[in-house]
Short mmCIF file of C-alpha atoms in Angstrom, two decimals:
data_model
loop_
_atom_site.label_atom_id
_atom_site.label_comp_id
_atom_site.label_asym_id
_atom_site.label_seq_id
_atom_site.Cartn_x
_atom_site.Cartn_y
_atom_site.Cartn_z
CA MET A 1 17.95 43.67 2.72
CA ASP A 2 14.02 43.33 3.12
CA ASN A 3 13.43 41.84 -0.17
CA MET A 4 16.47 39.20 0.15
CA GLU A 5 14.89 38.51 3.54
CA ASN A 6 10.87 37.91 1.71
CA LYS A 7 13.24 35.73 -1.16
CA HIS A 8 14.56 33.50 1.80
CA LYS A 9 11.40 33.54 3.61
CA VAL A 10 9.39 32.51 0.36
CA THR A 11 12.28 29.76 -0.16
CA VAL A 12 12.00 28.37 3.67
CA SER A 13 8.20 27.94 2.74
CA LYS A 14 8.44 26.31 -0.73
CA ARG A 15 10.86 23.89 1.15
CA VAL A 16 7.95 23.25 3.98
CA ARG A 17 4.87 23.04 1.24
CA LYS A 18 6.58 21.26 -0.57
CA PRO A 19 6.96 17.83 1.74
CA SER A 20 3.53 18.21 3.49
CA VAL A 21 1.41 18.05 -0.04
CA HIS A 22 4.05 14.20 -0.24
CA ARG A 23 3.04 13.80 3.42
CA ARG A 24 -0.19 14.70 2.62
CA ASN A 25 -1.03 12.16 0.06
CA LEU A 26 1.13 8.93 1.84
CA ARG A 27 -1.80 9.81 4.62
CA ILE A 28 -4.54 9.78 1.47
CA ALA A 29 -3.13 6.48 -0.22
CA THR A 30 -3.32 5.11 3.44
CA LEU A 31 -6.57 5.68 4.39
CA GLU A 32 -7.85 4.80 0.93
CA GLY A 33 -6.19 1.46 1.72
CA VAL A 34 -8.56 1.17 4.64
CA PRO A 35 -12.27 0.51 3.34
CA SER A 36 -10.68 -1.51 0.66
CA THR A 37 -8.70 -3.73 3.06
CA ILE A 38 -11.98 -4.65 5.35
CA PHE A 39 -13.63 -5.02 1.44
CA GLN A 40 -11.37 -7.02 0.69
CA VAL A 41 -10.48 -9.66 3.61
CA LEU A 42 -14.42 -10.09 4.03
CA LEU A 43 -14.58 -11.67 0.12
CA GLN A 44 -10.98 -13.75 -0.21
CA GLY A 45 -9.31 -16.13 1.89
CA GLN A 46 -11.50 -18.30 3.58
CA PHE A 47 -14.18 -16.41 3.11
CA LEU A 48 -14.56 -17.17 -0.38
CA THR A 49 -13.72 -20.69 -0.05
CA GLY A 50 -16.90 -20.44 2.65
CA PHE A 51 -19.05 -18.78 0.10
CA LEU A 52 -18.07 -20.84 -2.78
CA LEU A 53 -19.12 -24.31 -0.49
CA TYR A 54 -22.42 -22.17 0.11
CA LEU A 55 -23.03 -21.99 -2.92
CA GLY A 56 -22.88 -25.78 -3.62
CA ALA A 57 -18.94 -25.65 -5.24
CA SER A 58 -16.57 -28.70 -5.88
CA SER A 59 -13.08 -28.70 -4.85
CA SER A 60 -11.97 -27.76 -8.54
CA GLN A 61 -14.28 -24.82 -9.43
CA ILE A 62 -13.33 -23.42 -6.12
CA GLY A 63 -9.36 -23.62 -7.99
CA PHE A 64 -11.31 -22.40 -10.91
CA VAL A 65 -12.59 -19.12 -9.22
CA LEU A 66 -9.75 -18.54 -7.56
CA ALA A 67 -7.29 -18.49 -10.11
CA LEU A 68 -9.39 -16.54 -11.97
CA THR A 69 -8.15 -13.01 -10.73
CA THR A 70 -4.54 -13.75 -12.20
CA LEU A 71 -6.00 -14.79 -15.60
CA VAL A 72 -7.23 -11.97 -16.54
CA ASN A 73 -3.86 -9.96 -15.44
CA VAL A 74 -3.47 -11.44 -18.99
CA ALA A 75 -5.85 -8.35 -20.15
CA GLN A 76 -3.09 -5.86 -18.66
CA ILE A 77 -0.92 -5.29 -21.62
CA GLY A 78 -3.38 -3.68 -24.19
CA VAL A 79 -4.81 -1.21 -20.48
CA ALA A 80 -0.56 -0.18 -20.07
CA PHE A 81 -1.19 0.69 -23.96
CA LEU A 82 -4.57 2.08 -23.63
CA ILE A 83 -3.61 4.67 -20.76
CA GLN A 84 -0.61 5.99 -22.73
CA LYS A 85 -3.44 8.05 -24.43
CA LEU A 86 -5.30 8.90 -21.56
CA PRO A 87 -4.98 12.83 -20.42
CA SER A 88 -5.90 12.03 -17.17
CA ARG A 89 -5.58 9.13 -14.85
CA LYS A 90 -7.10 9.61 -11.62
CA TRP A 91 -10.65 9.32 -13.27
CA ALA A 92 -10.78 6.53 -15.44
CA MET A 93 -8.78 4.10 -12.02
CA VAL A 94 -11.88 5.65 -10.23
CA THR A 95 -14.35 4.23 -12.70
CA PHE A 96 -12.66 1.53 -13.05
CA ILE A 97 -12.17 0.36 -9.35
CA GLY A 98 -15.73 1.84 -8.53
CA LEU A 99 -17.01 -1.37 -10.89
CA HIS A 100 -14.94 -4.00 -9.54
CA ARG A 101 -16.25 -3.04 -6.00
CA ILE A 102 -19.86 -2.94 -7.23
CA LEU A 103 -19.51 -5.89 -9.45
CA TRP A 104 -17.71 -7.70 -6.50
CA GLY A 105 -19.93 -6.84 -3.60
CA SER A 106 -23.07 -8.05 -5.82
CA THR A 107 -22.31 -11.32 -5.71
CA GLY A 108 -24.14 -11.37 -1.93
CA LEU A 109 -27.58 -10.85 -4.18
CA ILE A 110 -26.53 -14.71 -5.89
CA PRO A 111 -28.85 -16.36 -3.17
CA PHE A 112 -31.54 -13.88 -3.28
CA ILE A 113 -32.09 -13.35 -7.36
CA PHE A 114 -31.30 -16.88 -8.88
CA PRO A 115 -32.05 -20.30 -8.18
CA LYS A 116 -29.54 -22.53 -6.40
CA GLU A 117 -28.76 -24.92 -9.50
CA TYR A 118 -27.93 -21.39 -10.99
CA TRP A 119 -25.47 -19.71 -7.63
CA VAL A 120 -22.04 -21.42 -8.51
CA ILE A 121 -22.68 -19.94 -12.20
CA ALA A 122 -24.12 -16.71 -11.29
CA PHE A 123 -20.80 -16.27 -8.32
CA ILE A 124 -18.43 -17.31 -11.54
CA ALA A 125 -20.27 -14.35 -13.91
CA LEU A 126 -20.04 -11.80 -11.60
CA TYR A 127 -16.70 -12.64 -10.18
CA THR A 128 -15.10 -12.85 -13.68
CA THR A 129 -16.44 -9.24 -14.95
CA ALA A 130 -15.44 -7.61 -11.21
CA PHE A 131 -12.07 -8.99 -12.07
CA ILE A 132 -11.92 -7.94 -15.34
CA ALA A 133 -12.42 -4.04 -14.39
CA ASN A 134 -10.05 -3.84 -11.81
CA THR A 135 -7.52 -5.12 -14.38
CA ALA A 136 -7.68 -2.07 -15.74
CA GLY A 137 -8.15 -0.40 -11.68
CA GLY A 138 -5.15 -2.59 -11.19
CA VAL A 139 -2.62 -0.66 -14.06
CA LEU A 140 -4.09 2.24 -12.90
CA TRP A 141 -3.58 2.12 -9.30
CA SER A 142 0.01 0.67 -9.56
CA SER A 143 1.13 3.28 -11.58
CA VAL A 144 -0.43 6.13 -9.63
CA ILE A 145 0.79 4.97 -6.70
CA SER A 146 4.83 4.48 -7.85
CA ASP A 147 4.26 8.40 -9.05
CA LEU A 148 2.74 9.09 -5.72
CA VAL A 149 5.53 7.67 -3.59
CA PRO A 150 8.63 8.86 -3.77
CA ALA A 151 11.16 6.64 -4.24
CA ARG A 152 13.95 7.69 -1.35
CA VAL A 153 11.26 6.23 1.06
CA ARG A 154 9.57 3.65 -1.04
CA GLY A 155 10.87 0.52 1.18
CA ARG A 156 9.97 2.22 4.35
CA TYR A 157 5.99 3.74 3.44
CA PHE A 158 5.00 -0.18 2.14
CA GLY A 159 6.09 -1.70 5.14
CA ILE A 160 4.45 0.94 6.96
CA ARG A 161 0.84 0.83 5.02
CA ASN A 162 1.30 -3.13 4.58
CA THR A 163 1.87 -3.28 8.90
CA VAL A 164 -1.16 -0.52 9.26
CA LEU A 165 -4.01 -2.36 7.08
CA ASN A 166 -2.36 -5.97 8.35
CA ALA A 167 -3.42 -5.43 11.69
CA LEU A 168 -6.60 -3.69 10.29
CA GLY A 169 -7.32 -6.97 8.60
CA SER A 170 -6.87 -9.90 11.26
CA LEU A 171 -9.05 -7.61 13.18
CA VAL A 172 -12.01 -7.82 11.03
CA MET A 173 -11.01 -11.52 9.23
CA TYR A 174 -11.23 -13.07 13.58
CA GLY A 175 -14.35 -10.84 13.49
CA GLY A 176 -15.51 -12.02 10.27
CA GLY A 177 -14.83 -15.89 11.66
CA ILE A 178 -16.86 -15.02 14.85
CA ILE A 179 -19.80 -13.56 12.67
CA LEU A 180 -19.93 -17.03 10.09
CA ASP A 181 -19.73 -19.76 14.03
CA ARG A 182 -22.22 -17.62 15.68
CA TYR A 183 -25.01 -16.88 12.35
CA PRO A 184 -23.91 -20.47 10.13
CA GLY A 185 -25.27 -20.03 6.43
CA GLY A 186 -26.64 -17.52 4.65
CA HIS A 187 -27.62 -15.13 7.84
CA GLY A 188 -23.83 -14.92 8.37
CA PHE A 189 -22.34 -14.41 4.62
CA LEU A 190 -25.57 -11.72 4.80
CA ILE A 191 -23.92 -9.43 7.88
CA LEU A 192 -20.77 -9.67 6.25
CA TYR A 193 -21.75 -8.61 2.59
CA ILE A 194 -24.17 -5.48 4.90
CA VAL A 195 -20.59 -4.63 6.10
CA VAL A 196 -18.95 -5.43 2.98
CA TRP A 197 -21.96 -2.88 0.15
CA ILE A 198 -20.64 -0.08 2.94
CA PHE A 199 -17.21 -0.05 2.89
CA SER A 200 -16.87 -0.36 -0.40
CA ILE A 201 -18.71 2.76 -1.24
CA SER A 202 -17.07 4.15 1.29
CA ASN A 203 -13.87 3.63 -0.49
CA VAL A 204 -14.49 5.06 -3.90
CA VAL A 205 -15.41 7.26 -2.02
CA VAL A 206 -11.73 7.92 -0.72
CA PHE A 207 -10.40 7.87 -4.09
CA PHE A 208 -12.03 10.72 -5.57
CA PHE A 209 -9.59 12.36 -3.29
CA TYR A 210 -6.41 10.75 -4.75
CA PRO A 211 -4.18 13.43 -6.54
CA ASP A 212 -3.74 13.78 -10.77
CA VAL A 213 0.21 13.35 -10.22
CA PRO A 214 1.17 14.44 -13.80
CA PHE A 215 2.19 11.40 -16.42
CA GLU A 216 5.38 10.96 -17.92
CA LYS A 217 4.57 9.08 -21.12
CA SER A 218 6.06 6.02 -23.37
CA GLU A 219 8.47 8.17 -25.92
CA GLU A 220 6.72 4.86 -28.08
CA HIS A 221 3.52 5.34 -29.83
CA LYS A 222 2.25 2.19 -31.28
CA PHE A 223 1.86 -0.95 -29.76
CA LEU A 224 4.21 -3.75 -30.72
CA PRO A 225 7.25 -1.42 -29.88
CA MET A 226 6.66 -0.14 -26.74
CA PHE A 227 5.41 -4.24 -26.00
CA LYS A 228 8.86 -5.13 -26.50
CA LYS A 229 10.64 -2.80 -24.78
CA PRO A 230 10.30 -5.20 -21.17
CA LEU A 231 10.64 -8.33 -23.43
CA LYS A 232 14.16 -7.29 -24.38
CA ASP A 233 14.90 -6.16 -21.02
CA THR A 234 16.73 -9.56 -20.29
CA LEU A 235 17.42 -9.37 -16.53
CA PHE A 236 13.71 -8.58 -16.09
CA MET A 237 12.72 -10.98 -18.71
CA LYS A 238 14.50 -13.56 -16.79
CA SER A 239 13.55 -12.20 -13.04
CA THR A 240 9.69 -12.24 -13.98
CA LEU A 241 10.01 -15.79 -15.78
CA PHE A 242 11.52 -17.41 -12.72
CA LEU A 243 9.35 -15.75 -10.34
CA ALA A 244 5.97 -16.74 -12.87
CA ALA A 245 7.46 -20.28 -12.33
CA TRP A 246 7.41 -19.89 -8.51
CA LEU A 247 4.26 -19.18 -7.99
CA LEU A 248 2.78 -21.71 -10.38
CA LEU A 249 3.97 -23.99 -7.81
CA GLN A 250 3.26 -21.91 -5.14
CA ASN A 251 -0.80 -21.93 -5.70
CA LEU A 252 -1.00 -25.61 -6.56
CA THR A 253 -2.10 -25.68 -2.20
CA VAL A 254 -1.50 -22.71 -0.62
CA PRO A 255 -4.76 -20.55 -2.38
CA LEU A 256 -6.02 -24.52 -1.09
CA TYR A 257 -5.08 -24.13 1.76
CA SER A 258 -8.93 -23.08 3.05
CA TYR A 259 -10.66 -25.71 1.46
CA VAL A 260 -8.89 -28.72 2.90
CA MET A 261 -8.92 -27.22 6.46
CA LEU A 262 -12.41 -26.56 6.16
CA ARG A 263 -13.42 -29.45 4.52
CA LEU A 264 -11.21 -32.58 5.83
CA LEU A 265 -9.85 -31.40 8.70
CA HIS A 266 -13.57 -30.20 9.75
CA ILE A 267 -11.86 -26.68 11.64
CA ASN A 268 -14.39 -24.17 12.34
CA TYR A 269 -14.28 -20.46 11.18
CA GLU A 270 -12.93 -18.71 13.88
CA THR A 271 -10.06 -20.97 14.66
CA LEU A 272 -9.67 -20.48 10.76
CA SER A 273 -9.02 -16.79 11.44
CA LEU A 274 -6.87 -17.34 14.05
CA LEU A 275 -4.67 -19.26 11.76
CA ASN A 276 -4.68 -16.24 9.17
CA VAL A 277 -4.66 -13.40 12.17
CA SER A 278 -1.37 -15.32 13.13
CA GLN A 279 -0.11 -15.43 9.64
CA THR A 280 -0.91 -12.08 9.11
CA VAL A 281 0.77 -10.31 12.40
CA PHE A 282 4.09 -12.03 11.09
CA MET A 283 3.23 -11.04 7.71
CA MET A 284 3.00 -7.08 9.57
CA ALA A 285 6.39 -7.60 11.43
CA SER A 286 7.86 -9.15 8.74
CA PHE A 287 7.08 -5.82 6.55
CA TYR A 288 8.87 -3.50 8.85
CA VAL A 289 11.69 -6.04 8.51
CA TRP A 290 11.67 -6.41 5.15
CA GLY A 291 10.77 -2.56 4.31
CA ASN A 292 14.62 -1.81 6.86
CA LEU A 293 16.24 -4.78 4.89
CA ASN A 294 15.60 -3.11 1.19
CA ALA A 295 16.86 0.38 2.11
CA LYS A 296 20.77 -1.57 1.93
CA TYR A 297 19.93 -4.61 -0.13
CA SER A 298 18.90 -4.53 -3.54
CA ASN A 299 15.49 -5.81 -4.07
CA LYS A 300 16.35 -8.85 -6.03
CA ARG A 301 18.54 -10.19 -2.95
CA LEU A 302 15.79 -10.02 -0.65
CA LEU A 303 13.74 -11.45 -3.19
CA PHE A 304 15.37 -14.84 -2.95
CA PHE A 305 15.57 -15.14 0.78
CA THR A 306 12.13 -15.27 0.48
CA LEU A 307 11.79 -18.74 -0.99
CA PRO A 308 13.65 -20.96 1.27
CA ILE A 309 10.94 -19.49 3.75
CA ILE A 310 7.79 -19.79 1.88
CA ALA A 311 9.14 -23.30 0.42
CA LEU A 312 9.37 -24.10 4.45
CA SER A 313 5.79 -23.42 5.92
CA SER A 314 5.18 -26.16 2.85
CA LEU A 315 7.10 -28.61 3.80
CA MET A 316 5.88 -28.68 7.37
CA TRP A 317 2.35 -29.14 6.99
CA GLY A 318 4.17 -33.10 7.02
CA LEU A 319 4.76 -32.76 10.54
CA LEU A 320 1.37 -33.31 10.94
CA SER A 321 2.28 -36.88 10.37
CA VAL A 322 3.82 -36.55 14.53
CA MET A 323 2.65 -33.32 16.10
CA PRO A 324 -0.67 -32.13 17.20
CA MET A 325 -2.86 -30.58 14.35
CA LEU A 326 -2.75 -26.83 15.55
CA LEU A 327 0.41 -26.22 16.29
CA VAL A 328 1.68 -27.26 13.01
CA LEU A 329 -0.96 -25.17 11.42
CA PHE A 330 -0.11 -22.12 13.67
CA ALA A 331 3.71 -22.44 13.07
CA ALA A 332 3.09 -23.21 8.64
CA HIS A 333 1.19 -20.22 8.45
CA ILE A 334 3.00 -17.77 10.66
CA VAL A 335 6.19 -19.21 8.65
CA PHE A 336 4.83 -18.66 5.39
CA GLY A 337 3.32 -14.93 6.67
CA VAL A 338 7.36 -14.37 7.20
CA GLY A 339 7.79 -15.26 3.64
CA VAL A 340 5.06 -14.31 1.06
CA GLY A 341 5.30 -10.78 3.11
CA GLY A 342 8.00 -9.90 2.17
CA PHE A 343 7.67 -11.56 -1.29
CA ASN A 344 5.05 -9.66 -2.15
CA GLN A 345 6.72 -6.54 -0.63
CA LEU A 346 10.08 -6.79 -3.13
CA ALA A 347 8.18 -8.34 -6.00
CA PHE A 348 6.47 -5.00 -6.05
CA ASN A 349 8.95 -2.53 -5.01
CA PHE A 350 11.34 -4.56 -7.92
CA ILE A 351 8.35 -3.48 -10.94
CA ILE A 352 7.92 0.09 -9.52
CA GLY A 353 12.12 1.07 -8.42
CA ASP A 354 13.80 -1.55 -10.97
CA THR A 355 12.66 -0.61 -14.24
CA PRO A 356 12.95 2.77 -16.46
CA LYS A 357 9.84 4.86 -15.31
CA LYS A 358 8.56 5.93 -18.31
CA GLU A 359 7.68 2.42 -19.76
CA ARG A 360 6.73 1.07 -16.03
CA PRO A 361 3.06 0.44 -17.19
CA MET A 362 4.21 -1.75 -20.50
CA TYR A 363 6.54 -3.49 -17.81
CA MET A 364 3.87 -3.53 -14.83
CA ALA A 365 1.66 -5.23 -17.13
CA THR A 366 4.27 -7.67 -18.65
CA TYR A 367 5.13 -8.83 -15.12
CA ALA A 368 1.60 -8.70 -14.05
CA ALA A 369 0.51 -11.00 -17.74
CA LEU A 370 3.11 -14.00 -16.93
CA THR A 371 2.40 -14.38 -13.29
CA GLY A 372 -1.17 -14.05 -13.90
CA LEU A 373 -1.25 -16.89 -16.28
CA SER A 374 1.37 -19.00 -13.79
CA SER A 375 -0.91 -18.35 -11.07
CA PHE A 376 -4.01 -19.13 -12.64
CA PHE A 377 -2.89 -23.04 -13.60
CA GLY A 378 -1.55 -22.91 -10.69
CA PRO A 379 -4.69 -23.50 -8.21
CA LEU A 380 -6.06 -25.22 -11.23
CA ILE A 381 -4.04 -27.66 -11.64
CA GLY A 382 -4.13 -28.04 -7.67
CA GLY A 383 -8.10 -28.43 -7.84
CA GLN A 384 -7.88 -30.76 -10.05
CA LEU A 385 -5.01 -32.92 -8.48
CA TYR A 386 -7.19 -32.81 -5.02
CA GLU A 387 -10.24 -34.20 -7.09
CA LYS A 388 -7.85 -36.85 -8.81
CA ILE A 389 -7.06 -37.91 -5.30
CA ALA A 390 -9.77 -37.65 -3.17
CA HIS A 391 -9.94 -41.91 -3.28
CA TRP A 392 -6.54 -42.04 -2.00
CA PRO A 393 -5.29 -42.17 1.65
CA GLN A 394 -6.78 -39.10 3.79
CA TRP A 395 -3.00 -38.18 4.43
CA THR A 396 -2.04 -37.41 1.02
CA GLN A 397 -4.71 -35.33 1.02
CA VAL A 398 -4.38 -32.99 3.65
CA TYR A 399 -0.60 -32.52 3.62
CA GLY A 400 1.08 -35.67 1.01
CA MET A 401 0.85 -32.39 -1.99
CA GLN A 402 2.20 -29.99 -0.05
CA LEU A 403 5.51 -31.59 1.23
CA VAL A 404 5.76 -32.79 -3.17
CA VAL A 405 5.42 -29.20 -3.53
CA GLY A 406 7.61 -27.34 -0.83
CA THR A 407 10.33 -29.92 -2.12
CA LEU A 408 9.92 -28.88 -5.51
CA MET A 409 10.23 -25.15 -4.28
CA ILE A 410 13.51 -25.96 -2.48
CA ALA A 411 14.67 -27.64 -5.94
CA LEU A 412 14.05 -24.27 -7.64
CA ALA A 413 15.12 -22.05 -5.10
CA PHE A 414 18.21 -23.18 -4.72
CA LEU A 415 18.97 -24.34 -8.30
CA LEU A 416 18.19 -21.16 -10.20
CA GLY A 417 16.89 -18.77 -8.24
CA ARG A 418 19.65 -18.26 -6.60
CA ARG A 419 21.88 -17.49 -10.17
CA ILE A 420 18.58 -15.38 -11.14
CA LEU A 421 17.55 -13.26 -8.22
CA LYS A 422 21.75 -11.58 -8.09
CA ASP A 423 23.17 -8.44 -8.27
CA GLU A 424 24.55 -7.50 -11.15
#
């Protein structure tokens, strides 16, 4: 009788302990996102565009820089193969993510080290190297997090995690905007970079506490057979190529919104921060809604419903011709936040949830490479187009591009998206 009671206690103890390990791992993954969010918010979006303008970059150079982060994603295919050879993913992940944080943060030292005529070139060199390191770190992190988060809670967990981190990001974004308005030019960016350096180091430290979860490796040991696995998956490739085409259109204008508002509409950083905060707040609210819907409906079906919302946000810029500027911009940012929040969350869940576990790194890399190429050419072409129409009537630069792109997105969504992003 005592033996049976002891066995029962051991069984109950195991049942209690196992979920606590999962909870601890998820807590670490959420905690890691805090310094990462602060670090990245202050170095991207409006702050990246503003810093590049401070360094003397043109619209085409800004478009090129915004596109670089996605171009290097092509290298993820090689990384996905090489990580199969690693005995441990954790320390490789820490190394590459650490390099990314250090190199990106060091762009703040450019005005102190280089002559002014080399500022933009030096930024592009450091930024490119940082995101090459991030390519490897991103594959490793996605692989680890997909194993860390149980499939049954994945939709809700990422919904909650994204909500918390985007709430934090909104506060940081607004605070950063106030600093740049109060301390214009190099002084303001120096303050931002001091904060960046503190939290980039903190972020790397938290990664040391990530668990080294077991890694189910591919059954293929050679590169070509492993590379061909996702290419032979017809449903995966059709969806991925469609999403790549969509991102090409979307990125013709969206990454350059900050350029339009800062340079053409002469909006100050505080107002720009409020616009982005409103976008983020509604994105956060949408994470919870999309996460709950994802428990009932497939990733692909919900992905389709995000497309018209994103297209509508682009078309809304046309209202600048008849309505007050700030009212239109706030409305367009809010609608975009709802759409792109769902798109990003569901696209990520599609890659880590609807793909074979053992082959997932190569599937992720293939998706990242194809969408990365299209996302690279989007801002690059967009930046060039803005330069070519610089002497056209101002409305063509302020909202004309958005109207054309929004119309094309609507056509793509309903002509192809409805057929491709459907339940099989």
